Amino acid sequence: MGKLREDRRPGKELTGLLLFVVFTAVLGSLQFGYGLGVINAPQEIIEKHYSRVLNVAQNETTAANLTQGTKRVKHHSVTIYWTLSVSVFCIGGMISSFFVGYLADTLGRLKAMLVVNIFAIVGALLMGIAKMGPSHILIIAGRAITGIYCGISTGLVPMYIGEVSPTSLRGAMGTMHQLAIVVGILLSQVLGLDFLLGNDRLWPCILGLSGLPAILQIILLPFCPESPRYLYIKLGKEEAARKSLKRLLGTSDTDQHIEEMKKEKEEIQKEKKMTVMQLFCSSTYRQPIIVALMLHISQQFSGINAIFYYSTAIFKQANLLHPVYATIGVGVVNIIFTAISVFLVERAGRRSLYITGMAGMCCCAIIMTVGLVFQVSKIERQNREHRTLQALRPSMLRQPVEPI
């Protein structure tokens, strides 16, 4: 018994193939992160291109601004198309997320990840050729299709990683999904620098590169084993599940893992199937449903998505000399603390880390709110000064010039 416990330690169960499998799976998460951040840095350049394609000039009317006192106001059609370019990514992901369970159970985890990569490649191609046609239409369509891919992928990747990872490593391996997302965000921000791809000549390349992780994943996925839990619990293929476990764990002793899955399958079979409405109405599942919903709501309403999409514009309004580099700094901090969580998740626990993270985000949100209040106050003061100056200018011009 002591020897068995020794063999179940994290270091004993971490094999080369398991690392390879997790790396291959999180390429989908890398693509999701890249899609989140790629639209941020080249915003001004793409908006100017939209103006040329739509044949509308930037409005010469000026408005007060925190950074320069005045700025050119964008044409309303450019604003609408840019807003769609950003938000349609989330709309596509929201719609496609409803089909994650169906695809995962029908095709299997591996085949589902292979198939949905088609969306990633098609979306990347549309954005990569944006300069050759109506760029606003191609980018919006490409972002929507990429969002469809990301909505499915962000469900499949954690599911597959959780099922192939041993219990002792499940927490650490699960955080690799988030780590890959923040790496993708940082990568898109770095490539968005002016001297790399974030310029008027190469900006379609930075959008089109979002398909590369999908191509790499298509090449590597055939070398990965299917989820043993899916094979045993869903399909009832015990021998196939044992074979998958042997490859993943590098050992022929799979009896205890099979026994765990057997108990899990028995528990699932005891539970009656329920509709979504019954799930929300059942008193048995009410607390888990509330906890799950609050976790996701707190994450989405934390404000981090606004930072991912508009951090460059926010830092520019804050009068920073190089706002793009500040955005990259945000990405670096994101990666550092996500990497730290990989090592802390099994020791500190999920709940403690989540509460700590949300408390920190709450403090940051308060600080940002205070900063925005000061920003609005400064803009209003500048507007008053501008109006006063405009009112005084005619009277100053009418004053007679006294002879010397």
Short mmCIF file of C-alpha atoms in Angstrom, two decimals:
data_model
loop_
_atom_site.label_atom_id
_atom_site.label_comp_id
_atom_site.label_asym_id
_atom_site.label_seq_id
_atom_site.Cartn_x
_atom_site.Cartn_y
_atom_site.Cartn_z
CA MET A 1 0.00 0.00 0.00
CA GLY A 2 2.87 2.34 0.84
CA LYS A 3 4.48 1.57 -2.49
CA LEU A 4 1.23 2.34 -4.29
CA ARG A 5 0.98 5.75 -2.63
CA GLU A 6 4.58 6.44 -3.54
CA ASP A 7 3.85 5.67 -7.19
CA ARG A 8 0.91 8.08 -7.19
CA ARG A 9 3.06 11.08 -6.29
CA PRO A 10 2.97 13.93 -8.88
CA GLY A 11 6.60 13.44 -9.89
CA LYS A 12 6.04 9.75 -10.60
CA GLU A 13 3.00 10.36 -12.83
CA LEU A 14 4.44 13.23 -14.89
CA THR A 15 5.63 11.63 -18.11
CA GLY A 16 7.00 13.03 -21.34
CA LEU A 17 3.92 11.99 -23.29
CA LEU A 18 1.63 13.68 -20.76
CA LEU A 19 3.57 16.94 -21.17
CA PHE A 20 3.38 16.56 -24.96
CA VAL A 21 -0.38 15.93 -24.81
CA VAL A 22 -1.00 18.97 -22.60
CA PHE A 23 1.19 21.16 -24.82
CA THR A 24 -0.71 20.03 -27.92
CA ALA A 25 -4.09 20.63 -26.29
CA VAL A 26 -3.28 24.12 -25.00
CA LEU A 27 -2.37 25.29 -28.49
CA GLY A 28 -6.12 25.89 -28.72
CA SER A 29 -5.91 28.06 -25.60
CA LEU A 30 -2.93 29.91 -27.11
CA GLN A 31 -5.07 30.69 -30.15
CA PHE A 32 -7.86 31.96 -27.92
CA GLY A 33 -5.49 34.30 -26.09
CA TYR A 34 -4.02 35.50 -29.37
CA GLY A 35 -7.52 36.26 -30.66
CA LEU A 36 -8.31 38.23 -27.50
CA GLY A 37 -5.25 40.48 -27.72
CA VAL A 38 -4.50 40.74 -31.44
CA ILE A 39 -7.08 43.44 -32.15
CA ASN A 40 -5.67 45.75 -29.46
CA ALA A 41 -2.34 47.16 -30.67
CA PRO A 42 -3.13 47.89 -34.36
CA GLN A 43 -6.44 49.62 -33.59
CA GLU A 44 -5.56 53.05 -35.02
CA ILE A 45 -4.02 51.59 -38.18
CA ILE A 46 -7.02 49.37 -38.92
CA GLU A 47 -9.44 52.24 -38.23
CA LYS A 48 -7.57 54.43 -40.74
CA HIS A 49 -7.81 51.62 -43.29
CA TYR A 50 -11.55 51.34 -42.61
CA SER A 51 -11.84 55.09 -43.33
CA ARG A 52 -10.12 54.65 -46.70
CA VAL A 53 -12.22 51.62 -47.66
CA LEU A 54 -15.47 53.29 -46.61
CA ASN A 55 -14.37 56.50 -48.34
CA VAL A 56 -15.01 58.62 -45.27
CA ALA A 57 -12.57 61.22 -43.97
CA GLN A 58 -11.71 61.62 -40.35
CA ASN A 59 -13.91 64.37 -38.95
CA GLU A 60 -11.96 67.57 -38.53
CA THR A 61 -14.14 68.60 -35.60
CA THR A 62 -12.10 68.53 -32.42
CA ALA A 63 -13.06 67.42 -28.95
CA ALA A 64 -11.36 67.79 -25.60
CA ASN A 65 -9.01 64.97 -24.68
CA LEU A 66 -7.00 64.13 -21.60
CA THR A 67 -3.76 63.69 -23.52
CA GLN A 68 -3.55 66.47 -26.06
CA GLY A 69 -6.43 68.78 -25.23
CA THR A 70 -8.00 68.10 -28.65
CA LYS A 71 -8.31 65.15 -31.00
CA ARG A 72 -9.98 64.21 -34.27
CA VAL A 73 -13.34 62.55 -33.89
CA LYS A 74 -13.79 59.27 -35.81
CA HIS A 75 -16.55 58.93 -38.37
CA HIS A 76 -19.53 57.12 -36.87
CA SER A 77 -19.42 54.34 -39.49
CA VAL A 78 -15.77 53.60 -38.62
CA THR A 79 -16.71 53.41 -34.94
CA ILE A 80 -19.58 51.01 -35.67
CA TYR A 81 -17.49 48.69 -37.83
CA TRP A 82 -14.61 48.71 -35.36
CA THR A 83 -16.96 47.91 -32.47
CA LEU A 84 -18.34 44.99 -34.48
CA SER A 85 -14.80 43.82 -35.27
CA VAL A 86 -14.06 43.59 -31.55
CA SER A 87 -17.35 42.30 -30.17
CA VAL A 88 -18.28 39.75 -32.85
CA PHE A 89 -15.46 37.53 -31.54
CA CYS A 90 -17.33 37.15 -28.23
CA ILE A 91 -20.69 36.68 -29.96
CA GLY A 92 -19.30 33.81 -32.04
CA GLY A 93 -17.79 32.22 -28.96
CA MET A 94 -20.99 32.58 -26.95
CA ILE A 95 -23.09 30.84 -29.61
CA SER A 96 -20.64 27.99 -30.29
CA SER A 97 -20.09 27.23 -26.59
CA PHE A 98 -23.53 25.56 -26.49
CA PHE A 99 -22.24 22.80 -28.79
CA VAL A 100 -19.13 21.82 -26.80
CA GLY A 101 -20.73 18.89 -24.97
CA TYR A 102 -22.44 17.54 -28.08
CA LEU A 103 -19.24 17.61 -30.17
CA ALA A 104 -17.11 16.17 -27.37
CA ASP A 105 -19.45 13.21 -26.82
CA THR A 106 -20.26 12.59 -30.48
CA LEU A 107 -16.80 12.87 -32.03
CA GLY A 108 -14.60 12.31 -29.00
CA ARG A 109 -12.23 14.85 -27.50
CA LEU A 110 -9.42 14.43 -30.06
CA LYS A 111 -11.57 14.36 -33.20
CA ALA A 112 -13.60 17.33 -31.98
CA MET A 113 -10.43 19.40 -31.50
CA LEU A 114 -9.24 18.36 -34.96
CA VAL A 115 -12.51 19.28 -36.67
CA VAL A 116 -13.01 22.70 -35.05
CA ASN A 117 -9.55 23.79 -36.19
CA ILE A 118 -11.16 24.29 -39.59
CA PHE A 119 -12.93 27.37 -38.17
CA ALA A 120 -9.63 28.77 -36.90
CA ILE A 121 -7.91 28.39 -40.26
CA VAL A 122 -10.83 29.82 -42.28
CA GLY A 123 -11.13 32.80 -39.91
CA ALA A 124 -7.39 33.48 -40.11
CA LEU A 125 -7.43 33.35 -43.92
CA LEU A 126 -10.29 35.85 -44.13
CA MET A 127 -8.46 38.30 -41.87
CA GLY A 128 -5.13 37.70 -43.60
CA ILE A 129 -6.52 38.78 -46.99
CA ALA A 130 -8.45 41.75 -45.55
CA LYS A 131 -6.49 44.28 -47.62
CA MET A 132 -7.52 42.61 -50.87
CA GLY A 133 -11.23 43.29 -50.45
CA PRO A 134 -13.73 45.05 -48.19
CA SER A 135 -11.50 44.88 -45.12
CA HIS A 136 -14.23 45.68 -42.60
CA ILE A 137 -16.44 42.84 -43.85
CA LEU A 138 -13.56 40.33 -44.07
CA ILE A 139 -12.26 41.16 -40.58
CA ILE A 140 -15.71 40.99 -38.99
CA ALA A 141 -16.42 37.65 -40.71
CA GLY A 142 -12.98 36.31 -39.80
CA ARG A 143 -13.33 37.39 -36.18
CA ALA A 144 -16.78 35.81 -35.94
CA ILE A 145 -15.56 32.47 -37.32
CA THR A 146 -12.48 32.58 -35.07
CA GLY A 147 -14.80 33.29 -32.14
CA ILE A 148 -16.82 30.19 -33.04
CA TYR A 149 -13.61 28.16 -32.87
CA CYS A 150 -12.52 29.68 -29.57
CA GLY A 151 -15.92 29.14 -27.95
CA ILE A 152 -15.69 25.40 -28.67
CA SER A 153 -11.97 25.11 -28.01
CA THR A 154 -12.12 26.73 -24.58
CA GLY A 155 -14.55 24.00 -23.57
CA LEU A 156 -12.75 21.08 -25.19
CA VAL A 157 -9.22 21.90 -24.00
CA PRO A 158 -9.86 21.97 -20.20
CA MET A 159 -12.12 18.92 -20.58
CA TYR A 160 -9.44 16.90 -22.36
CA ILE A 161 -6.62 18.01 -20.06
CA GLY A 162 -8.67 17.21 -16.95
CA GLU A 163 -9.48 13.72 -18.27
CA VAL A 164 -5.94 12.75 -19.30
CA SER A 165 -4.25 14.17 -16.19
CA PRO A 166 -3.78 12.04 -13.05
CA THR A 167 -5.67 13.24 -9.99
CA SER A 168 -2.49 14.45 -8.28
CA LEU A 169 -1.62 16.66 -11.28
CA ARG A 170 -5.07 17.77 -12.39
CA GLY A 171 -4.91 21.18 -10.75
CA ALA A 172 -1.46 22.08 -12.09
CA MET A 173 -2.22 20.74 -15.57
CA GLY A 174 -5.54 22.57 -15.59
CA THR A 175 -3.82 25.92 -15.07
CA MET A 176 -1.86 25.35 -18.28
CA HIS A 177 -5.02 26.30 -20.15
CA GLN A 178 -4.98 29.78 -18.58
CA LEU A 179 -1.20 30.06 -18.92
CA ALA A 180 -1.45 29.42 -22.66
CA ILE A 181 -4.18 32.08 -22.95
CA VAL A 182 -2.05 34.80 -21.36
CA VAL A 183 0.99 33.73 -23.42
CA GLY A 184 -1.15 34.12 -26.54
CA ILE A 185 -2.26 37.59 -25.42
CA LEU A 186 1.34 38.68 -24.81
CA LEU A 187 2.50 37.22 -28.13
CA SER A 188 -0.15 39.20 -30.03
CA GLN A 189 0.83 42.39 -28.19
CA VAL A 190 4.51 41.97 -28.99
CA LEU A 191 3.84 41.23 -32.66
CA GLY A 192 1.63 44.33 -32.74
CA LEU A 193 4.61 46.66 -32.27
CA ASP A 194 5.16 49.14 -35.12
CA PHE A 195 8.54 47.76 -36.17
CA LEU A 196 7.20 44.18 -36.31
CA LEU A 197 3.71 43.63 -37.73
CA GLY A 198 1.67 46.47 -36.23
CA ASN A 199 2.15 48.86 -39.15
CA ASP A 200 0.15 49.95 -42.16
CA ARG A 201 1.87 47.47 -44.50
CA LEU A 202 1.83 44.26 -42.41
CA TRP A 203 -1.21 44.50 -40.12
CA PRO A 204 -3.13 41.76 -42.04
CA CYS A 205 -0.25 39.38 -41.24
CA ILE A 206 -0.71 39.77 -37.49
CA LEU A 207 -4.40 38.86 -37.87
CA GLY A 208 -3.69 35.98 -40.25
CA LEU A 209 -1.06 34.44 -37.95
CA SER A 210 -3.85 33.40 -35.58
CA GLY A 211 -4.26 30.25 -37.69
CA LEU A 212 -0.74 28.93 -37.05
CA PRO A 213 -1.49 27.29 -33.66
CA ALA A 214 -4.43 25.48 -35.28
CA ILE A 215 -2.22 24.13 -38.08
CA LEU A 216 0.39 22.96 -35.56
CA GLN A 217 -2.30 21.30 -33.44
CA ILE A 218 -3.65 19.44 -36.47
CA ILE A 219 -0.16 18.04 -37.07
CA LEU A 220 0.40 16.98 -33.44
CA LEU A 221 -3.03 15.70 -32.34
CA PRO A 222 -2.77 12.33 -34.20
CA PHE A 223 0.14 11.45 -31.89
CA CYS A 224 -1.96 12.00 -28.75
CA PRO A 225 -4.07 9.27 -27.09
CA GLU A 226 -7.81 9.69 -26.66
CA SER A 227 -9.11 10.49 -23.18
CA PRO A 228 -9.25 7.24 -21.15
CA ARG A 229 -12.27 8.55 -19.24
CA TYR A 230 -14.13 9.17 -22.47
CA LEU A 231 -13.21 5.70 -23.75
CA TYR A 232 -14.28 3.89 -20.58
CA ILE A 233 -17.15 5.97 -19.18
CA LYS A 234 -18.79 7.14 -22.39
CA LEU A 235 -17.96 4.32 -24.84
CA GLY A 236 -17.43 1.43 -22.41
CA LYS A 237 -14.14 0.41 -24.07
CA GLU A 238 -12.08 -0.85 -21.14
CA GLU A 239 -9.15 -2.22 -23.16
CA ALA A 240 -8.83 0.97 -25.18
CA ALA A 241 -8.90 2.97 -21.93
CA ARG A 242 -6.17 0.78 -20.42
CA LYS A 243 -4.02 1.22 -23.52
CA SER A 244 -4.45 5.00 -23.35
CA LEU A 245 -3.56 5.01 -19.63
CA LYS A 246 -0.43 2.93 -20.25
CA ARG A 247 0.78 5.43 -22.84
CA LEU A 248 0.00 8.46 -20.69
CA LEU A 249 1.38 7.17 -17.37
CA GLY A 250 4.24 5.06 -18.72
CA THR A 251 3.21 2.07 -16.62
CA SER A 252 1.29 -1.16 -17.15
CA ASP A 253 -0.36 -0.96 -13.71
CA THR A 254 -3.66 0.74 -14.56
CA ASP A 255 -6.00 -1.22 -12.26
CA GLN A 256 -6.48 1.55 -9.71
CA HIS A 257 -7.22 4.15 -12.37
CA ILE A 258 -9.74 1.83 -14.02
CA GLU A 259 -11.34 1.19 -10.62
CA GLU A 260 -11.71 4.95 -10.05
CA MET A 261 -13.36 5.37 -13.46
CA LYS A 262 -15.63 2.40 -12.76
CA LYS A 263 -16.90 4.04 -9.57
CA GLU A 264 -17.33 7.33 -11.42
CA LYS A 265 -19.34 5.59 -14.15
CA GLU A 266 -21.57 3.90 -11.58
CA GLU A 267 -22.26 7.24 -9.92
CA ILE A 268 -23.14 8.79 -13.28
CA GLN A 269 -25.50 5.92 -14.11
CA LYS A 270 -27.30 6.34 -10.80
CA GLU A 271 -28.08 9.97 -11.59
CA LYS A 272 -31.12 10.48 -13.79
CA LYS A 273 -30.80 12.67 -16.86
CA MET A 274 -32.13 16.18 -16.39
CA THR A 275 -32.97 19.08 -18.67
CA VAL A 276 -31.41 22.48 -18.14
CA MET A 277 -34.65 23.78 -16.63
CA GLN A 278 -34.85 20.84 -14.21
CA LEU A 279 -31.23 21.40 -13.27
CA PHE A 280 -31.99 24.97 -12.20
CA CYS A 281 -35.17 23.99 -10.37
CA SER A 282 -33.70 21.04 -8.45
CA SER A 283 -32.83 21.82 -4.83
CA THR A 284 -30.07 19.17 -4.98
CA TYR A 285 -28.12 21.02 -7.66
CA ARG A 286 -29.04 24.58 -6.68
CA GLN A 287 -25.91 25.32 -4.68
CA PRO A 288 -23.43 23.90 -7.25
CA ILE A 289 -25.23 25.80 -10.04
CA ILE A 290 -25.09 29.08 -8.09
CA VAL A 291 -21.40 28.58 -7.29
CA ALA A 292 -20.57 27.79 -10.94
CA LEU A 293 -22.54 30.77 -12.23
CA MET A 294 -21.00 33.18 -9.73
CA LEU A 295 -17.50 31.99 -10.57
CA HIS A 296 -18.02 32.70 -14.26
CA ILE A 297 -19.92 35.95 -13.70
CA SER A 298 -17.25 37.29 -11.35
CA GLN A 299 -14.59 36.45 -13.92
CA GLN A 300 -16.40 38.13 -16.82
CA PHE A 301 -17.41 41.22 -14.83
CA SER A 302 -13.98 41.71 -13.30
CA GLY A 303 -13.10 44.09 -16.15
CA ILE A 304 -10.09 42.14 -17.41
CA ASN A 305 -11.62 41.69 -20.88
CA ALA A 306 -11.83 45.46 -21.32
CA ILE A 307 -8.12 45.66 -20.47
CA PHE A 308 -7.31 42.96 -23.05
CA TYR A 309 -9.26 44.73 -25.79
CA TYR A 310 -8.62 48.41 -25.05
CA SER A 311 -5.52 48.66 -22.85
CA THR A 312 -3.52 50.53 -25.50
CA ALA A 313 -6.25 53.17 -25.85
CA ILE A 314 -6.59 53.41 -22.05
CA PHE A 315 -2.86 53.94 -21.56
CA LYS A 316 -2.83 56.49 -24.39
CA GLN A 317 -5.56 58.47 -22.63
CA ALA A 318 -3.49 58.25 -19.45
CA ASN A 319 -0.83 60.28 -21.33
CA LEU A 320 1.80 57.51 -21.45
CA LEU A 321 4.54 58.11 -24.00
CA HIS A 322 4.58 54.50 -25.27
CA PRO A 323 1.17 52.93 -24.48
CA VAL A 324 1.92 49.76 -26.49
CA TYR A 325 4.83 48.90 -24.20
CA ALA A 326 2.60 49.41 -21.16
CA THR A 327 0.15 46.94 -22.71
CA ILE A 328 3.00 44.44 -23.11
CA GLY A 329 3.85 45.03 -19.45
CA VAL A 330 0.29 44.01 -18.51
CA GLY A 331 0.76 40.81 -20.49
CA VAL A 332 4.06 40.05 -18.75
CA VAL A 333 2.51 40.52 -15.29
CA ASN A 334 -0.36 38.28 -16.36
CA ILE A 335 2.01 35.49 -17.36
CA ILE A 336 4.12 35.76 -14.21
CA PHE A 337 1.19 35.35 -11.82
CA THR A 338 -0.45 32.64 -13.92
CA ALA A 339 2.84 30.71 -13.81
CA ILE A 340 2.99 31.18 -10.04
CA SER A 341 -0.53 29.74 -9.73
CA VAL A 342 0.65 26.55 -11.48
CA PHE A 343 2.88 25.80 -8.48
CA LEU A 344 0.47 27.10 -5.83
CA VAL A 345 -2.80 25.53 -6.93
CA GLU A 346 -2.16 22.14 -5.31
CA ARG A 347 -0.75 23.66 -2.11
CA ALA A 348 -2.86 26.74 -1.48
CA GLY A 349 -6.07 25.30 -2.89
CA ARG A 350 -8.44 26.54 -5.58
CA ARG A 351 -10.77 28.47 -3.29
CA SER A 352 -8.03 30.41 -1.49
CA LEU A 353 -6.31 31.41 -4.72
CA TYR A 354 -9.59 32.47 -6.33
CA ILE A 355 -10.62 34.62 -3.36
CA THR A 356 -7.18 36.24 -3.24
CA GLY A 357 -7.23 36.95 -6.97
CA MET A 358 -10.74 38.41 -6.90
CA ALA A 359 -9.86 40.61 -3.92
CA GLY A 360 -6.88 41.99 -5.83
CA MET A 361 -9.00 42.60 -8.92
CA CYS A 362 -11.60 44.40 -6.81
CA CYS A 363 -8.94 46.77 -5.44
CA CYS A 364 -7.61 47.42 -8.95
CA ALA A 365 -11.13 48.12 -10.24
CA ILE A 366 -11.64 50.71 -7.49
CA ILE A 367 -8.32 52.39 -8.34
CA MET A 368 -9.22 52.46 -12.05
CA THR A 369 -12.64 53.95 -11.25
CA VAL A 370 -11.02 56.74 -9.23
CA GLY A 371 -8.63 57.36 -12.10
CA LEU A 372 -11.52 57.59 -14.59
CA VAL A 373 -13.31 60.10 -12.33
CA PHE A 374 -10.22 62.32 -12.32
CA GLN A 375 -9.94 61.89 -16.09
CA VAL A 376 -13.54 63.07 -16.65
CA SER A 377 -12.99 66.01 -14.29
CA LYS A 378 -9.88 67.07 -16.19
CA ILE A 379 -11.67 66.82 -19.55
CA GLU A 380 -14.55 68.94 -18.26
CA ARG A 381 -12.11 71.55 -16.94
CA GLN A 382 -10.33 71.65 -20.29
CA ASN A 383 -13.69 72.07 -22.06
CA ARG A 384 -14.57 75.03 -19.81
CA GLU A 385 -11.19 76.65 -20.43
CA HIS A 386 -11.58 76.08 -24.17
CA ARG A 387 -15.06 77.67 -24.21
CA THR A 388 -13.86 80.62 -22.12
CA LEU A 389 -10.94 81.21 -24.49
CA GLN A 390 -13.26 81.05 -27.52
CA ALA A 391 -15.62 83.57 -25.89
CA LEU A 392 -12.81 85.99 -25.03
CA ARG A 393 -11.07 85.84 -28.40
CA PRO A 394 -13.56 88.11 -30.35
CA SER A 395 -13.49 90.84 -27.67
CA MET A 396 -9.70 90.74 -27.58
CA LEU A 397 -9.57 91.22 -31.35
CA ARG A 398 -11.92 94.23 -31.17
CA GLN A 399 -9.74 96.12 -28.66
CA PRO A 400 -8.12 99.22 -30.29
CA VAL A 401 -4.39 99.28 -30.55
CA GLU A 402 -2.98 102.31 -28.69
CA PRO A 403 -0.36 104.31 -30.61
CA ILE A 404 3.16 104.40 -29.22
#
